[in-house]
GROMACS .gro file of N, CA, C and O in nm:
model
  388
    1MET      N    1 -11.653   9.937  -0.690
    1MET     CA    2 -11.743   9.936  -0.804
    1MET      C    3 -11.844   9.823  -0.781
    1MET      O    4 -11.805   9.709  -0.763
    2ASP      N    5 -11.969   9.858  -0.781
    2ASP     CA    6 -12.074   9.760  -0.751
    2ASP      C    7 -12.150   9.714  -0.875
    2ASP      O    8 -12.243   9.635  -0.863
    3SER      N    9 -12.115   9.760  -0.991
    3SER     CA   10 -12.190   9.727  -1.112
    3SER      C   11 -12.138   9.600  -1.178
    3SER      O   12 -12.025   9.558  -1.156
    4THR      N   13 -12.222   9.540  -1.261
    4THR     CA   14 -12.181   9.422  -1.337
    4THR      C   15 -12.192   9.447  -1.487
    4THR      O   16 -12.172   9.356  -1.566
    5HIS      N   17 -12.226   9.569  -1.526
    5HIS     CA   18 -12.234   9.603  -1.668
    5HIS      C   19 -12.199   9.750  -1.688
    5HIS      O   20 -12.189   9.826  -1.594
    6GLY      N   21 -12.177   9.787  -1.815
    6GLY     CA   22 -12.141   9.924  -1.847
    6GLY      C   23 -11.991   9.943  -1.859
    6GLY      O   24 -11.913   9.849  -1.844
    7ALA      N   25 -11.951  10.066  -1.885
    7ALA     CA   26 -11.810  10.101  -1.899
    7ALA      C   27 -11.777  10.213  -1.801
    7ALA      O   28 -11.861  10.299  -1.775
    8TYR      N   29 -11.655  10.210  -1.750
    8TYR     CA   30 -11.614  10.304  -1.646
    8TYR      C   31 -11.473  10.353  -1.671
    8TYR      O   32 -11.386  10.278  -1.713
    9ARG      N   33 -11.450  10.480  -1.642
    9ARG     CA   34 -11.315  10.537  -1.641
    9ARG      C   35 -11.274  10.541  -1.494
    9ARG      O   36 -11.338  10.607  -1.412
   10VAL      N   37 -11.168  10.470  -1.464
   10VAL     CA   38 -11.117  10.464  -1.328
   10VAL      C   39 -10.983  10.538  -1.327
   10VAL      O   40 -10.890  10.500  -1.398
   11VAL      N   41 -10.976  10.645  -1.249
   11VAL     CA   42 -10.853  10.723  -1.238
   11VAL      C   43 -10.784  10.683  -1.109
   11VAL      O   44 -10.846  10.681  -1.002
   12THR      N   45 -10.656  10.649  -1.121
   12THR     CA   46 -10.576  10.617  -1.003
   12THR      C   47 -10.473  10.728  -0.984
   12THR      O   48 -10.465  10.821  -1.064
   13ALA      N   49 -10.393  10.716  -0.882
   13ALA     CA   50 -10.292  10.819  -0.855
   13ALA      C   51 -10.189  10.828  -0.968
   13ALA      O   52 -10.125  10.931  -0.985
   14ALA      N   53 -10.173  10.722  -1.048
   14ALA     CA   54 -10.069  10.722  -1.150
   14ALA      C   55 -10.120  10.706  -1.292
   14ALA      O   56 -10.050  10.742  -1.386
   15SER      N   57 -10.238  10.651  -1.313
   15SER     CA   58 -10.283  10.623  -1.450
   15SER      C   59 -10.434  10.622  -1.458
   15SER      O   60 -10.503  10.647  -1.359
   16ARG      N   61 -10.484  10.595  -1.579
   16ARG     CA   62 -10.628  10.586  -1.603
   16ARG      C   63 -10.657  10.449  -1.664
   16ARG      O   64 -10.579  10.399  -1.744
   17TYR      N   65 -10.772  10.395  -1.630
   17TYR     CA   66 -10.817  10.268  -1.684
   17TYR      C   67 -10.954  10.286  -1.745
   17TYR      O   68 -11.039  10.356  -1.689
   18LEU      N   69 -10.978  10.222  -1.858
   18LEU     CA   70 -11.113  10.209  -1.911
   18LEU      C   71 -11.152  10.064  -1.890
   18LEU      O   72 -11.085   9.973  -1.941
   19ILE      N   73 -11.255  10.043  -1.812
   19ILE     CA   74 -11.302   9.908  -1.782
   19ILE      C   75 -11.439   9.892  -1.846
   19ILE      O   76 -11.533   9.966  -1.815
   20ASP      N   77 -11.450   9.798  -1.939
   20ASP     CA   78 -11.576   9.771  -2.009
   20ASP      C   79 -11.627   9.636  -1.960
   20ASP      O   80 -11.575   9.531  -1.998
   21LEU      N   81 -11.727   9.639  -1.873
   21LEU     CA   82 -11.782   9.517  -1.815
   21LEU      C   83 -11.872   9.443  -1.913
   21LEU      O   84 -11.895   9.323  -1.896
   22ASP      N   85 -11.923   9.510  -2.015
   22ASP     CA   86 -12.006   9.444  -2.115
   22ASP      C   87 -11.921   9.353  -2.204
   22ASP      O   88 -11.965   9.246  -2.245
   23ARG      N   89 -11.799   9.398  -2.234
   23ARG     CA   90 -11.707   9.319  -2.318
   23ARG      C   91 -11.601   9.247  -2.237
   23ARG      O   92 -11.522   9.170  -2.292
   24MET      N   93 -11.596   9.274  -2.107
   24MET     CA   94 -11.498   9.216  -2.014
   24MET      C   95 -11.354   9.240  -2.062
   24MET      O   96 -11.272   9.149  -2.076
   25VAL      N   97 -11.324   9.369  -2.085
   25VAL     CA   98 -11.190   9.412  -2.124
   25VAL      C   99 -11.151   9.534  -2.042
   25VAL      O  100 -11.237   9.606  -1.990
   26VAL      N  101 -11.021   9.556  -2.034
   26VAL     CA  102 -10.968   9.673  -1.964
   26VAL      C  103 -10.853   9.729  -2.047
   26VAL      O  104 -10.780   9.655  -2.112
   27ARG      N  105 -10.840   9.862  -2.047
   27ARG     CA  106 -10.727   9.929  -2.113
   27ARG      C  107 -10.666  10.026  -2.013
   27ARG      O  108 -10.737  10.107  -1.953
   28ARG      N  109 -10.536  10.018  -1.996
   28ARG     CA  110 -10.464  10.108  -1.905
   28ARG      C  111 -10.394  10.216  -1.986
   28ARG      O  112 -10.324  10.186  -2.082
   29GLU      N  113 -10.414  10.341  -1.945
   29GLU     CA  114 -10.344  10.455  -2.004
   29GLU      C  115 -10.235  10.494  -1.905
   29GLU      O  116 -10.263  10.561  -1.805
   30PRO      N  117 -10.112  10.451  -1.929
   30PRO     CA  118 -10.005  10.476  -1.831
   30PRO      C  119  -9.968  10.624  -1.823
   30PRO      O  120  -9.981  10.699  -1.919
   31ARG      N  121  -9.924  10.661  -1.706
   31ARG     CA  122  -9.870  10.796  -1.681
   31ARG      C  123  -9.970  10.906  -1.713
   31ARG      O  124  -9.931  11.021  -1.732
   32ALA      N  125 -10.098  10.874  -1.718
   32ALA     CA  126 -10.200  10.975  -1.748
   32ALA      C  127 -10.211  11.076  -1.635
   32ALA      O  128 -10.240  11.193  -1.659
   33GLU      N  129 -10.190  11.032  -1.514
   33GLU     CA  130 -10.204  11.120  -1.398
   33GLU      C  131 -10.070  11.152  -1.333
   33GLU      O  132 -10.061  11.239  -1.248
   34ASN      N  133  -9.964  11.078  -1.370
   34ASN     CA  134  -9.833  11.097  -1.309
   34ASN      C  135  -9.726  11.060  -1.411
   34ASN      O  136  -9.708  10.943  -1.442
   35PRO      N  137  -9.652  11.158  -1.465
   35PRO     CA  138  -9.552  11.130  -1.568
   35PRO      C  139  -9.439  11.038  -1.519
   35PRO      O  140  -9.366  10.982  -1.599
   36GLU      N  141  -9.427  11.022  -1.390
   36GLU     CA  142  -9.323  10.935  -1.333
   36GLU      C  143  -9.374  10.792  -1.313
   36GLU      O  144  -9.301  10.706  -1.268
   37GLY      N  145  -9.501  10.766  -1.346
   37GLY     CA  146  -9.562  10.635  -1.322
   37GLY      C  147  -9.496  10.523  -1.400
   37GLY      O  148  -9.423  10.544  -1.497
   38SER      N  149  -9.522  10.402  -1.358
   38SER     CA  150  -9.464  10.283  -1.419
   38SER      C  151  -9.531  10.248  -1.551
   38SER      O  152  -9.647  10.278  -1.574
   39LEU      N  153  -9.456  10.181  -1.637
   39LEU     CA  154  -9.510  10.123  -1.758
   39LEU      C  155  -9.529   9.974  -1.733
   39LEU      O  156  -9.444   9.909  -1.673
   40LEU      N  157  -9.641   9.919  -1.782
   40LEU     CA  158  -9.671   9.778  -1.762
   40LEU      C  159  -9.693   9.710  -1.897
   40LEU      O  160  -9.725   9.775  -1.996
   41ARG      N  161  -9.677   9.578  -1.897
   41ARG     CA  162  -9.698   9.499  -2.018
   41ARG      C  163  -9.839   9.522  -2.071
   41ARG      O  164  -9.934   9.523  -1.996
   42ARG      N  165  -9.853   9.543  -2.199
   42ARG     CA  166  -9.979   9.560  -2.271
   42ARG      C  167 -10.051   9.691  -2.240
   42ARG      O  168 -10.173   9.701  -2.256
   43ASP      N  169  -9.978   9.793  -2.193
   43ASP     CA  170 -10.039   9.925  -2.174
   43ASP      C  171 -10.099   9.972  -2.307
   43ASP      O  172 -10.046   9.943  -2.414
   44ASP      N  173 -10.209  10.044  -2.298
   44ASP     CA  174 -10.280  10.100  -2.414
   44ASP      C  175 -10.339   9.993  -2.506
   44ASP      O  176 -10.379  10.023  -2.618
   45GLU      N  177 -10.344   9.866  -2.461
   45GLU     CA  178 -10.408   9.759  -2.538
   45GLU      C  179 -10.529   9.709  -2.461
   45GLU      O  180 -10.534   9.718  -2.338
   46LEU      N  181 -10.626   9.653  -2.532
   46LEU     CA  182 -10.738   9.588  -2.465
   46LEU      C  183 -10.690   9.455  -2.409
   46LEU      O  184 -10.629   9.375  -2.480
   47ILE      N  185 -10.716   9.433  -2.281
   47ILE     CA  186 -10.675   9.312  -2.210
   47ILE      C  187 -10.802   9.244  -2.160
   47ILE      O  188 -10.896   9.310  -2.115
   48THR      N  189 -10.802   9.112  -2.163
   48THR     CA  190 -10.917   9.036  -2.114
   48THR      C  191 -10.927   9.050  -1.962
   48THR      O  192 -10.832   9.020  -1.889
   49LEU      N  193 -11.043   9.096  -1.918
   49LEU     CA  194 -11.071   9.111  -1.775
   49LEU      C  195 -11.144   8.986  -1.726
   49LEU      O  196 -11.250   8.952  -1.777
   50LEU      N  197 -11.087   8.918  -1.628
   50LEU     CA  198 -11.149   8.799  -1.573
   50LEU      C  199 -11.236   8.833  -1.452
   50LEU      O  200 -11.341   8.774  -1.433
   51ASP      N  201 -11.189   8.928  -1.370
   51ASP     CA  202 -11.264   8.965  -1.249
   51ASP      C  203 -11.208   9.094  -1.191
   51ASP      O  204 -11.089   9.125  -1.209
   52ILE      N  205 -11.293   9.169  -1.125
   52ILE     CA  206 -11.250   9.285  -1.046
   52ILE      C  207 -11.252   9.242  -0.901
   52ILE      O  208 -11.359   9.213  -0.846
   53LEU      N  209 -11.136   9.235  -0.839
   53LEU     CA  210 -11.128   9.193  -0.700
   53LEU      C  211 -11.155   9.309  -0.605
   53LEU      O  212 -11.212   9.289  -0.498
   54ASP      N  213 -11.113   9.430  -0.644
   54ASP     CA  214 -11.142   9.550  -0.565
   54ASP      C  215 -11.127   9.672  -0.654
   54ASP      O  216 -11.030   9.683  -0.729
   55CYS      N  217 -11.225   9.759  -0.648
   55CYS     CA  218 -11.219   9.887  -0.718
   55CYS      C  219 -11.300   9.986  -0.635
   55CYS      O  220 -11.419  10.006  -0.657
   56THR      N  221 -11.232  10.045  -0.538
   56THR     CA  222 -11.295  10.133  -0.440
   56THR      C  223 -11.211  10.260  -0.428
   56THR      O  224 -11.089  10.251  -0.415
   57VAL      N  225 -11.276  10.375  -0.432
   57VAL     CA  226 -11.204  10.501  -0.416
   57VAL      C  227 -11.126  10.499  -0.284
   57VAL      O  228 -11.179  10.460  -0.180
   58GLY      N  229 -10.999  10.537  -0.293
   58GLY     CA  230 -10.912  10.542  -0.176
   58GLY      C  231 -10.830  10.416  -0.154
   58GLY      O  232 -10.740  10.415  -0.071
   59ARG      N  233 -10.859  10.310  -0.231
   59ARG     CA  234 -10.784  10.184  -0.215
   59ARG      C  235 -10.723  10.144  -0.349
   59ARG      O  236 -10.776  10.179  -0.455
   60PRO      N  237 -10.615  10.068  -0.347
   60PRO     CA  238 -10.560  10.018  -0.474
   60PRO      C  239 -10.660   9.928  -0.544
   60PRO      O  240 -10.730   9.850  -0.480
   61MET      N  241 -10.668   9.941  -0.676
   61MET     CA  242 -10.755   9.854  -0.755
   61MET      C  243 -10.681   9.724  -0.778
   61MET      O  244 -10.561   9.722  -0.803
   62ARG      N  245 -10.754   9.612  -0.772
   62ARG     CA  246 -10.696   9.480  -0.799
   62ARG      C  247 -10.781   9.412  -0.905
   62ARG      O  248 -10.900   9.393  -0.887
   63LEU      N  249 -10.716   9.379  -1.018
   63LEU     CA  250 -10.784   9.317  -1.130
   63LEU      C  251 -10.723   9.181  -1.159
   63LEU      O  252 -10.601   9.164  -1.156
   64HIS      N  253 -10.807   9.084  -1.190
   64HIS     CA  254 -10.764   8.952  -1.234
   64HIS      C  255 -10.776   8.955  -1.386
   64HIS      O  256 -10.886   8.972  -1.440
   65ILE      N  257 -10.663   8.945  -1.457
   65ILE     CA  258 -10.661   8.964  -1.602
   65ILE      C  259 -10.589   8.848  -1.672
   65ILE      O  260 -10.515   8.773  -1.609
   66ASP      N  261 -10.614   8.839  -1.802
   66ASP     CA  262 -10.546   8.741  -1.886
   66ASP      C  263 -10.468   8.819  -1.992
   66ASP      O  264 -10.528   8.884  -2.078
   67LEU      N  265 -10.336   8.814  -1.983
   67LEU     CA  266 -10.250   8.886  -2.078
   67LEU      C  267 -10.223   8.804  -2.203
   67LEU      O  268 -10.153   8.848  -2.293
   68HIS      N  269 -10.277   8.682  -2.208
   68HIS     CA  270 -10.256   8.591  -2.322
   68HIS      C  271 -10.107   8.566  -2.345
   68HIS      O  272 -10.059   8.571  -2.458
   69VAL      N  273 -10.039   8.538  -2.235
   69VAL     CA  274  -9.898   8.500  -2.239
   69VAL      C  275  -9.892   8.348  -2.230
   69VAL      O  276  -9.951   8.289  -2.138
   70LEU      N  277  -9.823   8.286  -2.322
   70LEU     CA  278  -9.813   8.141  -2.327
   70LEU      C  279  -9.763   8.086  -2.194
   70LEU      O  280  -9.662   8.131  -2.141
   71GLY      N  281  -9.837   7.993  -2.137
   71GLY     CA  282  -9.798   7.929  -2.012
   71GLY      C  283  -9.839   8.005  -1.887
   71GLY      O  284  -9.813   7.959  -1.776
   72VAL      N  285  -9.900   8.121  -1.903
   72VAL     CA  286  -9.945   8.200  -1.788
   72VAL      C  287 -10.096   8.214  -1.798
   72VAL      O  288 -10.146   8.294  -1.877
   73PRO      N  289 -10.173   8.137  -1.719
   73PRO     CA  290 -10.318   8.139  -1.734
   73PRO      C  291 -10.383   8.273  -1.698
   73PRO      O  292 -10.482   8.312  -1.759
   74SER      N  293 -10.327   8.343  -1.601
   74SER     CA  294 -10.382   8.473  -1.561
   74SER      C  295 -10.283   8.542  -1.470
   74SER      O  296 -10.184   8.483  -1.429
   75THR      N  297 -10.312   8.667  -1.440
   75THR     CA  298 -10.226   8.743  -1.350
   75THR      C  299 -10.311   8.842  -1.270
   75THR      O  300 -10.424   8.873  -1.308
   76LEU      N  301 -10.255   8.889  -1.162
   76LEU     CA  302 -10.320   8.989  -1.078
   76LEU      C  303 -10.251   9.122  -1.104
   76LEU      O  304 -10.129   9.131  -1.099
   77ARG      N  305 -10.330   9.223  -1.136
   77ARG     CA  306 -10.273   9.357  -1.156
   77ARG      C  307 -10.326   9.447  -1.045
   77ARG      O  308 -10.447   9.457  -1.025
   78CYS      N  309 -10.234   9.513  -0.976
   78CYS     CA  310 -10.270   9.606  -0.868
   78CYS      C  311 -10.230   9.747  -0.910
   78CYS      O  312 -10.124   9.767  -0.969
   79SER      N  313 -10.314   9.843  -0.878
   79SER     CA  314 -10.289   9.982  -0.914
   79SER      C  315 -10.251  10.064  -0.792
   79SER      O  316 -10.258  10.016  -0.679
   80THR      N  317 -10.219  10.189  -0.817
   80THR     CA  318 -10.208  10.286  -0.708
   80THR      C  319 -10.351  10.316  -0.661
   80THR      O  320 -10.447  10.273  -0.726
   81PRO      N  321 -10.370  10.387  -0.551
   81PRO     CA  322 -10.506  10.411  -0.501
   81PRO      C  323 -10.598  10.478  -0.604
   81PRO      O  324 -10.557  10.566  -0.679
   82VAL      N  325 -10.723  10.432  -0.606
   82VAL     CA  326 -10.825  10.487  -0.695
   82VAL      C  327 -10.865  10.626  -0.647
   82VAL      O  328 -10.893  10.646  -0.529
   83VAL      N  329 -10.867  10.721  -0.740
   83VAL     CA  330 -10.905  10.860  -0.711
   83VAL      C  331 -11.051  10.884  -0.747
   83VAL      O  332 -11.124  10.950  -0.674
   84SER      N  333 -11.095  10.828  -0.862
   84SER     CA  334 -11.234  10.848  -0.903
   84SER      C  335 -11.278  10.735  -0.995
   84SER      O  336 -11.197  10.670  -1.061
   85ILE      N  337 -11.411  10.714  -0.998
   85ILE     CA  338 -11.474  10.615  -1.087
   85ILE      C  339 -11.590  10.688  -1.154
   85ILE      O  340 -11.676  10.743  -1.087
   86GLU      N  341 -11.590  10.687  -1.288
   86GLU     CA  342 -11.693  10.759  -1.364
   86GLU      C  343 -11.750  10.667  -1.472
   86GLU      O  344 -11.675  10.604  -1.546
   87ARG      N  345 -11.882  10.661  -1.481
   87ARG     CA  346 -11.946  10.582  -1.587
   87ARG      C  347 -11.928  10.656  -1.718
   87ARG      O  348 -11.945  10.777  -1.725
   88VAL      N  349 -11.891  10.582  -1.823
   88VAL     CA  350 -11.875  10.637  -1.958
   88VAL      C  351 -11.951  10.548  -2.055
   88VAL      O  352 -11.987  10.435  -2.022
   89ALA      N  353 -11.973  10.596  -2.175
   89ALA     CA  354 -12.043  10.516  -2.276
   89ALA      C  355 -11.953  10.401  -2.321
   89ALA      O  356 -11.834  10.420  -2.345
   90SER      N  357 -12.012  10.282  -2.331
   90SER     CA  358 -11.940  10.168  -2.388
   90SER      C  359 -11.917  10.194  -2.535
   90SER      O  360 -12.000  10.258  -2.601
   91PRO      N  361 -11.807  10.146  -2.593
   91PRO     CA  362 -11.781  10.171  -2.735
   91PRO      C  363 -11.896  10.128  -2.826
   91PRO      O  364 -11.925  10.194  -2.924
   92GLY      N  365 -11.970  10.023  -2.792
   92GLY     CA  366 -12.079   9.977  -2.875
   92GLY      C  367 -12.214  10.034  -2.836
   92GLY      O  368 -12.315  10.005  -2.899
   93GLU      N  369 -12.217  10.118  -2.734
   93GLU     CA  370 -12.342  10.172  -2.683
   93GLU      C  371 -12.394  10.284  -2.772
   93GLU      O  372 -12.319  10.373  -2.811
   94GLN      N  373 -12.521  10.282  -2.803
   94GLN     CA  374 -12.582  10.387  -2.884
   94GLN      C  375 -12.600  10.511  -2.798
   94GLN      O  376 -12.644  10.503  -2.684
   95SER      N  377 -12.567  10.628  -2.853
   95SER     CA  378 -12.590  10.752  -2.781
   95SER      C  379 -12.737  10.787  -2.791
   95SER      O  380 -12.802  10.767  -2.893
   96LYS      N  381 -12.793  10.843  -2.684
   96LYS     CA  382 -12.933  10.880  -2.682
   96LYS      C  383 -12.950  11.026  -2.721
   96LYS      O  384 -12.871  11.110  -2.680
   97PRO      N  385 -13.052  11.058  -2.805
   97PRO     CA  386 -13.071  11.197  -2.850
   97PRO      C  387 -13.109  11.288  -2.737
   97PRO      O  388 -13.157  11.255  -2.638
   0.00000   0.00000   0.00000
């Protein structure tokens, strides 16, 4: 992913992510693509996104996130390989007629 703004739906082999670069948040939809996929802490919640280390089709996505866990300043979240990246409207973005 080469952008620094906007919102994107990132589909991996096991789940879907909504990444909003305007608000610097990410939401993981577990088991969206694979019912056997893992469940992770704070799934389906907005999580503070600190940085995207890698988000490339065909490679695992690596995100630097803040789960707001006392005593844990940040964590690295790695996904299964990225299948697709699609730009979507940001929640606060006005739709154009």
